[in-house]
């Protein structure tokens, strides 16, 4: 069967592949600790659930405007205005079923065939997929452990110049801070250098900020707050990670109004609209008390500290402490095996499901990703099992 070229390089997300393999072992009676899927282990907060249930009972089960219900767009704009200390209007907000439309559709609206989009590697696997579907040139920018996995301005400018010398105009840069999979947070001075490059070379910035409320020692600054950047920045955000609403499918983008109009058209023809009762629950999430968010962040911090200490105590493993999100990204290169081999070995040997760093790009080789949105008991058990399995490997 012949398929279009835009599907040739599409691959499944590694997390779902590993989840399926772990499920097969569980079906055989094995106990598996799941550290592969990146979602909160907390239930959706009760007041949000109640708002969603009431919305269904009150008849919020019909179509809404493609860009989202006016009340939710207004609420998002008010919340963002306060967070970024900017004037953001509802016309800049586009609501979607999850955050991925706020990644995919601005890319489709802006990137012409042959134009380049620079994205972080290791990074979220949807980035290269959406660039290629748009017909763009997917240009991975290596993120290095010795630079705390930040996007480096010097390396970025070198890549922009190289792409333009080869005839590919750089149309967009994708940032993700806090990062999946590394947990790194890009500091403001680095963002300032990146913003200057965006102005000098005239490209857009798509800032994936889905984990921006899940930070520890420091907050995650946004490039949109820097001078001149509001007119060339798209913010991608959502409710899944902060409010434990992964299955509700509710996200949004913030962008210049003329771009929002184009993205709304793409939403109209692709998905129609987002579920109305889900949007009502989103209003409650933003307007309601935020105490439970803070409690979850504190619990993630406790788990992070225990997990990172445990990983760094394993001979041959080193791991930076993530500043945000809920992922650890340990370096296991000293064992001389590929990341994919190591992930498979740990799953089969000790029943810990985690992801190879290469699930996030070629520059993830030598690393594993563990999600610490799991109980402290399971995390401690996982570290003990990994320690035993790696000691056994070293002794072989």
Coordinates of C-alpha atoms in Angstrom, one line a residue:
X1 CA 0.0 0.0 0.0
X2 CA 1.3 3.5 -0.9
X3 CA 1.3 6.1 1.8
X4 CA 2.1 9.8 1.6
X5 CA 5.7 10.9 2.3
X6 CA 4.6 12.8 5.4
X7 CA 4.0 9.6 7.3
X8 CA 7.3 7.8 6.3
X9 CA 9.3 8.8 9.4
X10 CA 6.5 8.9 12.0
X11 CA 7.3 6.6 14.9
X12 CA 5.3 5.8 18.1
X13 CA 6.2 7.5 21.3
X14 CA 8.7 5.3 23.2
X15 CA 6.7 5.5 26.4
X16 CA 3.7 3.6 24.9
X17 CA 6.0 1.0 23.4
X18 CA 7.6 0.3 26.7
X19 CA 4.2 0.3 28.4
X20 CA 3.1 -2.4 26.1
X21 CA 6.2 -4.5 26.8
X22 CA 5.7 -4.1 30.5
X23 CA 2.1 -5.1 30.1
X24 CA 3.1 -8.3 28.5
X25 CA 5.4 -9.2 31.4
X26 CA 2.6 -8.3 33.9
X27 CA 0.3 -10.7 32.0
X28 CA 2.8 -13.4 32.8
X29 CA 2.6 -12.6 36.5
X30 CA 5.7 -10.3 36.8
X31 CA 5.5 -7.3 39.2
X32 CA 6.5 -4.2 37.2
X33 CA 7.3 -0.8 38.6
X34 CA 6.1 1.7 36.0
X35 CA 8.5 4.7 35.7
X36 CA 8.0 5.0 31.9
X37 CA 4.8 7.0 31.5
X38 CA 5.0 10.8 32.2
X39 CA 1.8 11.6 34.1
X40 CA 1.0 12.5 37.7
X41 CA 0.1 9.6 39.9
X42 CA -2.4 11.8 41.8
X43 CA -6.1 11.8 40.9
X44 CA -7.6 14.9 39.4
X45 CA -8.3 17.3 42.2
X46 CA -11.7 16.8 43.7
X47 CA -13.0 20.3 43.1
X48 CA -12.1 20.1 39.4
X49 CA -13.8 16.7 39.1
X50 CA -17.0 18.1 40.8
X51 CA -17.0 21.1 38.4
X52 CA -16.7 18.7 35.4
X53 CA -19.5 16.5 36.7
X54 CA -21.8 19.5 37.3
X55 CA -21.1 20.7 33.9
X56 CA -22.3 17.5 32.3
X57 CA -25.4 17.6 34.5
X58 CA -26.0 21.2 33.5
X59 CA -25.9 20.4 29.8
X60 CA -22.4 21.4 28.8
X61 CA -22.2 18.5 26.3
X62 CA -22.6 20.4 23.1
X63 CA -20.3 22.1 20.5
X64 CA -18.4 25.2 21.5
X65 CA -16.5 27.7 19.4
X66 CA -13.4 26.0 17.8
X67 CA -11.0 28.3 19.7
X68 CA -12.6 27.5 23.1
X69 CA -15.4 28.8 25.3
X70 CA -15.2 32.5 25.8
X71 CA -15.1 32.1 29.6
X72 CA -12.1 29.7 29.5
X73 CA -10.2 31.8 27.0
X74 CA -10.8 34.9 29.3
X75 CA -9.7 32.9 32.4
X76 CA -6.5 31.7 30.7
X77 CA -5.7 35.2 29.5
X78 CA -6.2 36.6 33.0
X79 CA -4.1 33.9 34.6
X80 CA -1.3 34.3 32.0
X81 CA -1.3 38.1 32.3
X82 CA -0.7 37.7 36.0
X83 CA 2.0 35.0 35.6
X84 CA 3.9 36.8 32.8
X85 CA 3.2 40.4 33.9
X86 CA 2.0 41.1 30.3
X87 CA -1.3 42.2 28.8
X88 CA -2.7 39.0 27.2
X89 CA -6.1 39.1 25.7
X90 CA -8.6 36.2 25.1
X91 CA -8.1 36.7 21.3
X92 CA -4.5 35.4 21.8
X93 CA -5.7 32.2 23.4
X94 CA -6.6 29.0 21.5
X95 CA -8.0 26.0 23.4
X96 CA -7.4 22.5 22.2
X97 CA -8.0 18.8 23.2
X98 CA -4.6 18.5 25.0
X99 CA -1.5 20.6 24.5
X100 CA -0.3 18.9 21.3
X101 CA -2.6 21.0 19.0
X102 CA -0.8 24.0 20.4
X103 CA 2.5 22.4 19.1
X104 CA 1.2 20.9 15.9
X105 CA -1.1 23.6 14.5
X106 CA 1.1 26.7 14.9
X107 CA 3.8 24.7 13.2
X108 CA 1.5 23.9 10.3
X109 CA 0.4 27.5 10.1
X110 CA 3.9 29.0 10.0
X111 CA 6.4 26.5 8.5
X112 CA 6.6 26.2 4.7
X113 CA 8.2 23.2 3.0
X114 CA 12.0 23.4 3.1
X115 CA 12.1 25.9 6.0
X116 CA 14.0 24.7 9.1
X117 CA 12.8 24.3 12.6
X118 CA 15.4 23.8 15.3
X119 CA 14.3 21.6 18.2
X120 CA 16.0 20.3 21.4
X121 CA 17.6 16.8 21.3
X122 CA 17.0 15.0 23.6
X123 CA 13.5 16.4 23.5
X124 CA 9.8 15.5 23.2
X125 CA 9.4 13.1 20.2
X126 CA 6.4 15.1 18.8
X127 CA 8.7 17.9 17.9
X128 CA 10.4 16.2 14.9
X129 CA 7.2 14.5 13.9
X130 CA 5.2 17.7 13.6
X131 CA 8.0 19.4 11.7
X132 CA 8.2 16.7 9.1
X133 CA 4.4 16.5 8.7
X134 CA 4.5 20.3 8.0
X135 CA 7.2 19.6 5.3
X136 CA 9.9 21.5 7.3
X137 CA 13.5 20.5 7.9
X138 CA 13.8 19.0 11.3
X139 CA 17.1 20.3 12.8
X140 CA 18.0 18.8 16.2
X141 CA 20.1 20.9 18.5
X142 CA 22.2 18.8 20.9
X143 CA 21.7 19.5 24.6
X144 CA 24.7 18.6 26.6
X145 CA 25.0 17.4 30.2
X146 CA 28.1 19.6 30.8
X147 CA 25.9 22.6 30.1
X148 CA 23.0 21.3 32.2
X149 CA 21.0 20.4 29.1
X150 CA 20.3 24.1 28.3
X151 CA 19.9 25.4 24.8
X152 CA 23.2 27.2 24.3
X153 CA 23.1 30.5 22.3
X154 CA 26.5 29.9 20.7
X155 CA 25.6 26.5 19.4
X156 CA 22.2 27.8 18.3
X157 CA 23.7 30.6 16.3
X158 CA 26.2 28.2 14.6
X159 CA 23.3 26.0 13.6
X160 CA 21.2 28.8 12.3
X161 CA 24.1 30.0 10.1
X162 CA 24.8 26.5 8.9
X163 CA 21.2 25.9 7.9
X164 CA 20.9 29.2 6.1
X165 CA 24.2 28.5 4.3
X166 CA 22.7 25.3 3.0
X167 CA 19.6 27.2 1.8
X168 CA 17.2 26.5 4.6
X169 CA 15.6 29.6 6.2
X170 CA 15.2 29.0 10.0
X171 CA 11.5 29.6 10.6
X172 CA 11.2 28.5 14.2
X173 CA 13.0 27.4 17.4
X174 CA 11.3 25.1 19.9
X175 CA 12.1 25.5 23.5
X176 CA 11.0 23.3 26.4
X177 CA 11.6 24.6 29.9
X178 CA 11.3 22.7 32.3
X179 CA 12.4 20.0 29.9
X180 CA 11.1 16.6 29.2
X181 CA 13.2 14.4 29.5
X182 CA 16.0 16.2 31.4
X183 CA 14.1 18.4 33.9
X184 CA 16.4 21.3 33.1
X185 CA 15.2 24.9 33.4
X186 CA 16.7 27.5 31.0
X187 CA 17.8 30.6 33.0
X188 CA 16.8 34.1 32.1
X189 CA 20.2 35.3 30.9
X190 CA 20.4 32.4 28.4
X191 CA 16.8 33.2 27.2
X192 CA 17.9 36.8 26.6
X193 CA 20.7 35.6 24.3
X194 CA 18.2 33.3 22.5
X195 CA 15.7 36.2 22.2
X196 CA 18.4 38.4 20.6
X197 CA 19.1 35.6 18.0
X198 CA 15.4 35.3 17.3
X199 CA 15.3 39.0 16.5
X200 CA 18.5 39.1 14.5
X201 CA 17.7 36.1 12.4
X202 CA 13.9 36.7 12.3
X203 CA 12.5 33.4 13.5
X204 CA 9.6 32.3 15.8
X205 CA 9.9 30.7 19.1
X206 CA 7.5 27.9 20.2
X207 CA 7.9 27.7 23.9
X208 CA 6.6 24.5 25.4
X209 CA 5.8 25.4 29.0
X210 CA 3.6 22.4 30.0
X211 CA 5.7 21.8 33.1
X212 CA 6.2 25.5 34.0
X213 CA 4.3 25.3 37.3
X214 CA 6.2 22.2 38.4
X215 CA 9.5 23.7 39.5
X216 CA 11.6 23.3 42.6
X217 CA 14.6 25.6 43.5
X218 CA 13.7 28.2 41.0
X219 CA 10.8 29.3 38.8
X220 CA 11.0 28.8 35.0
X221 CA 11.2 32.1 33.2
X222 CA 9.5 32.5 29.9
X223 CA 11.0 34.0 26.8
X224 CA 7.7 35.7 26.0
X225 CA 8.4 38.2 28.8
X226 CA 11.5 39.6 27.1
X227 CA 11.4 42.8 25.1
X228 CA 10.0 42.3 21.6
X229 CA 9.3 38.6 22.0
X230 CA 5.5 38.6 22.5
X231 CA 5.0 39.2 18.7
X232 CA 7.2 36.2 17.8
X233 CA 6.5 33.7 20.6
X234 CA 3.9 30.9 20.8
X235 CA 3.3 29.5 24.3
X236 CA 2.1 25.9 24.6
X237 CA 0.6 24.9 27.9
X238 CA -2.1 22.8 29.4
X239 CA -3.8 21.3 32.4
X240 CA -2.5 17.7 32.3
X241 CA 0.6 17.8 34.4
X242 CA -0.2 20.6 36.8
X243 CA -3.7 19.5 37.7
X244 CA -3.4 15.8 37.1
X245 CA -5.8 16.0 34.1
X246 CA -4.1 13.9 31.5
X247 CA -7.2 12.1 30.4
X248 CA -9.4 15.2 30.3
X249 CA -7.5 16.4 27.2
X250 CA -7.3 20.1 27.8
X251 CA -4.5 22.4 26.6
X252 CA -4.0 25.8 25.1
X253 CA -1.7 28.0 23.1
X254 CA -1.0 31.8 23.5
X255 CA 0.1 33.6 20.4
X256 CA -0.4 36.8 18.4
X257 CA -4.1 37.2 17.4
X258 CA -3.5 36.9 13.7
X259 CA -1.8 33.5 14.2
X260 CA -4.5 32.5 16.6
X261 CA -7.1 33.0 13.8
X262 CA -5.2 30.6 11.5
X263 CA -4.8 28.0 14.3
X264 CA -8.5 28.3 15.0
X265 CA -9.2 27.4 11.4
X266 CA -6.9 24.3 11.6
X267 CA -8.7 23.3 14.8
X268 CA -12.1 23.7 13.1
X269 CA -11.2 21.4 10.3
X270 CA -9.2 18.9 12.4
X271 CA -11.1 18.4 15.7
X272 CA -14.0 20.8 15.6
X273 CA -13.8 21.8 19.3
X274 CA -12.7 20.6 22.7
X275 CA -15.3 19.0 25.0
X276 CA -17.3 21.7 26.7
X277 CA -17.5 20.0 30.2
X278 CA -13.7 19.6 30.1
X279 CA -13.4 23.4 29.5
X280 CA -15.7 24.2 32.4
X281 CA -13.4 22.0 34.6
X282 CA -10.5 24.0 33.3
X283 CA -12.0 27.3 34.5
X284 CA -12.3 25.8 38.0
X285 CA -8.7 24.6 37.8
X286 CA -7.4 28.1 37.2
X287 CA -9.9 30.0 39.4
X288 CA -10.0 27.6 42.3
X289 CA -7.5 27.2 45.2
X290 CA -4.0 26.3 44.1
X291 CA -3.1 24.7 47.4
X292 CA -3.2 21.2 46.0
X293 CA -0.8 22.1 43.2
X294 CA 1.7 23.3 45.8
X295 CA 1.3 20.2 47.8
X296 CA 1.9 18.0 44.8
X297 CA 5.1 20.0 43.9
X298 CA 6.4 19.5 47.4
X299 CA 5.8 15.8 47.2
X300 CA 7.5 15.6 43.8
X301 CA 10.5 17.5 45.4
X302 CA 10.7 14.8 48.2
X303 CA 10.6 12.0 45.7
X304 CA 13.1 13.7 43.4
X305 CA 15.6 14.2 46.2
X306 CA 15.3 10.5 47.3
X307 CA 15.5 9.2 43.8
X308 CA 18.5 11.3 42.7
X309 CA 20.4 10.4 45.8
X310 CA 19.7 6.8 45.2
X311 CA 20.8 6.8 41.6
X312 CA 24.0 8.7 42.3
X313 CA 24.9 6.1 44.9
X314 CA 24.9 3.3 42.3
X315 CA 28.4 2.7 40.9
X316 CA 28.7 3.8 37.3
X317 CA 25.6 6.1 37.4
X318 CA 25.5 9.8 37.7
X319 CA 22.5 12.0 37.5
X320 CA 21.9 15.8 37.7
X321 CA 19.1 17.0 39.9
X322 CA 16.2 18.2 37.8
X323 CA 15.0 21.7 38.5
X324 CA 11.5 21.1 37.2
X325 CA 9.0 18.5 35.7
X326 CA 9.1 15.0 37.2
X327 CA 11.8 13.2 35.4
X328 CA 15.3 12.0 36.2
X329 CA 17.8 11.6 33.3
X330 CA 20.7 9.5 34.6
X331 CA 23.9 8.9 32.6
X332 CA 24.6 5.2 32.3
X333 CA 27.2 5.4 29.5
X334 CA 29.9 3.9 31.7
X335 CA 28.3 0.4 31.3
X336 CA 29.2 0.4 27.6
X337 CA 25.7 -0.6 26.4
X338 CA 23.2 1.3 24.3
X339 CA 20.3 3.1 26.1
X340 CA 17.8 0.8 24.4
X341 CA 19.6 -2.3 25.5
X342 CA 19.8 -1.0 29.1
X343 CA 16.2 -0.2 29.3
X344 CA 15.2 -3.6 28.0
X345 CA 17.7 -5.3 30.4
X346 CA 16.3 -3.5 33.4
X347 CA 12.7 -4.3 32.4
X348 CA 13.4 -8.0 31.9
X349 CA 15.9 -8.4 34.8
X350 CA 14.4 -6.4 37.6
X351 CA 10.9 -5.4 36.5
X352 CA 11.5 -1.7 36.3
X353 CA 10.0 0.0 33.2
X354 CA 11.8 3.1 32.1
X355 CA 12.7 4.7 28.8
X356 CA 16.0 4.8 26.9
X357 CA 17.3 8.3 26.3
X358 CA 17.2 7.6 22.6
X359 CA 13.4 7.6 22.8
X360 CA 13.9 11.4 22.9
X361 CA 16.5 11.7 20.1
X362 CA 19.9 10.5 19.1
X363 CA 21.6 12.7 21.6
X364 CA 19.8 10.9 24.4
X365 CA 22.2 7.9 23.9
X366 CA 23.9 7.0 27.1
X367 CA 20.9 8.1 29.3
X368 CA 17.7 6.7 30.7
X369 CA 14.5 8.5 31.7
X370 CA 12.7 7.7 34.9
X371 CA 9.4 9.4 35.9
X372 CA 9.3 10.0 39.6
X373 CA 5.5 10.7 39.6
X374 CA 5.2 7.5 41.6
X375 CA 5.0 6.5 45.3
X376 CA 8.1 6.9 47.5
X377 CA 7.9 3.1 48.2
X378 CA 8.0 2.2 44.5
X379 CA 10.8 4.6 43.8
X380 CA 13.0 3.2 46.6
X381 CA 12.2 -0.3 45.5
X382 CA 13.1 0.6 41.9
X383 CA 16.4 2.1 42.9
X384 CA 17.3 -1.1 44.9
X385 CA 16.4 -3.3 41.9
X386 CA 18.3 -1.1 39.5
X387 CA 21.3 -1.1 41.8
X388 CA 21.3 -4.9 42.0
X389 CA 20.8 -5.4 38.3
X390 CA 23.7 -3.0 37.3
X391 CA 26.1 -4.5 39.9
X392 CA 25.3 -7.9 38.3
X393 CA 26.0 -6.5 34.9
X394 CA 29.3 -5.0 36.0
X395 CA 30.4 -8.3 37.5
X396 CA 29.5 -10.3 34.4

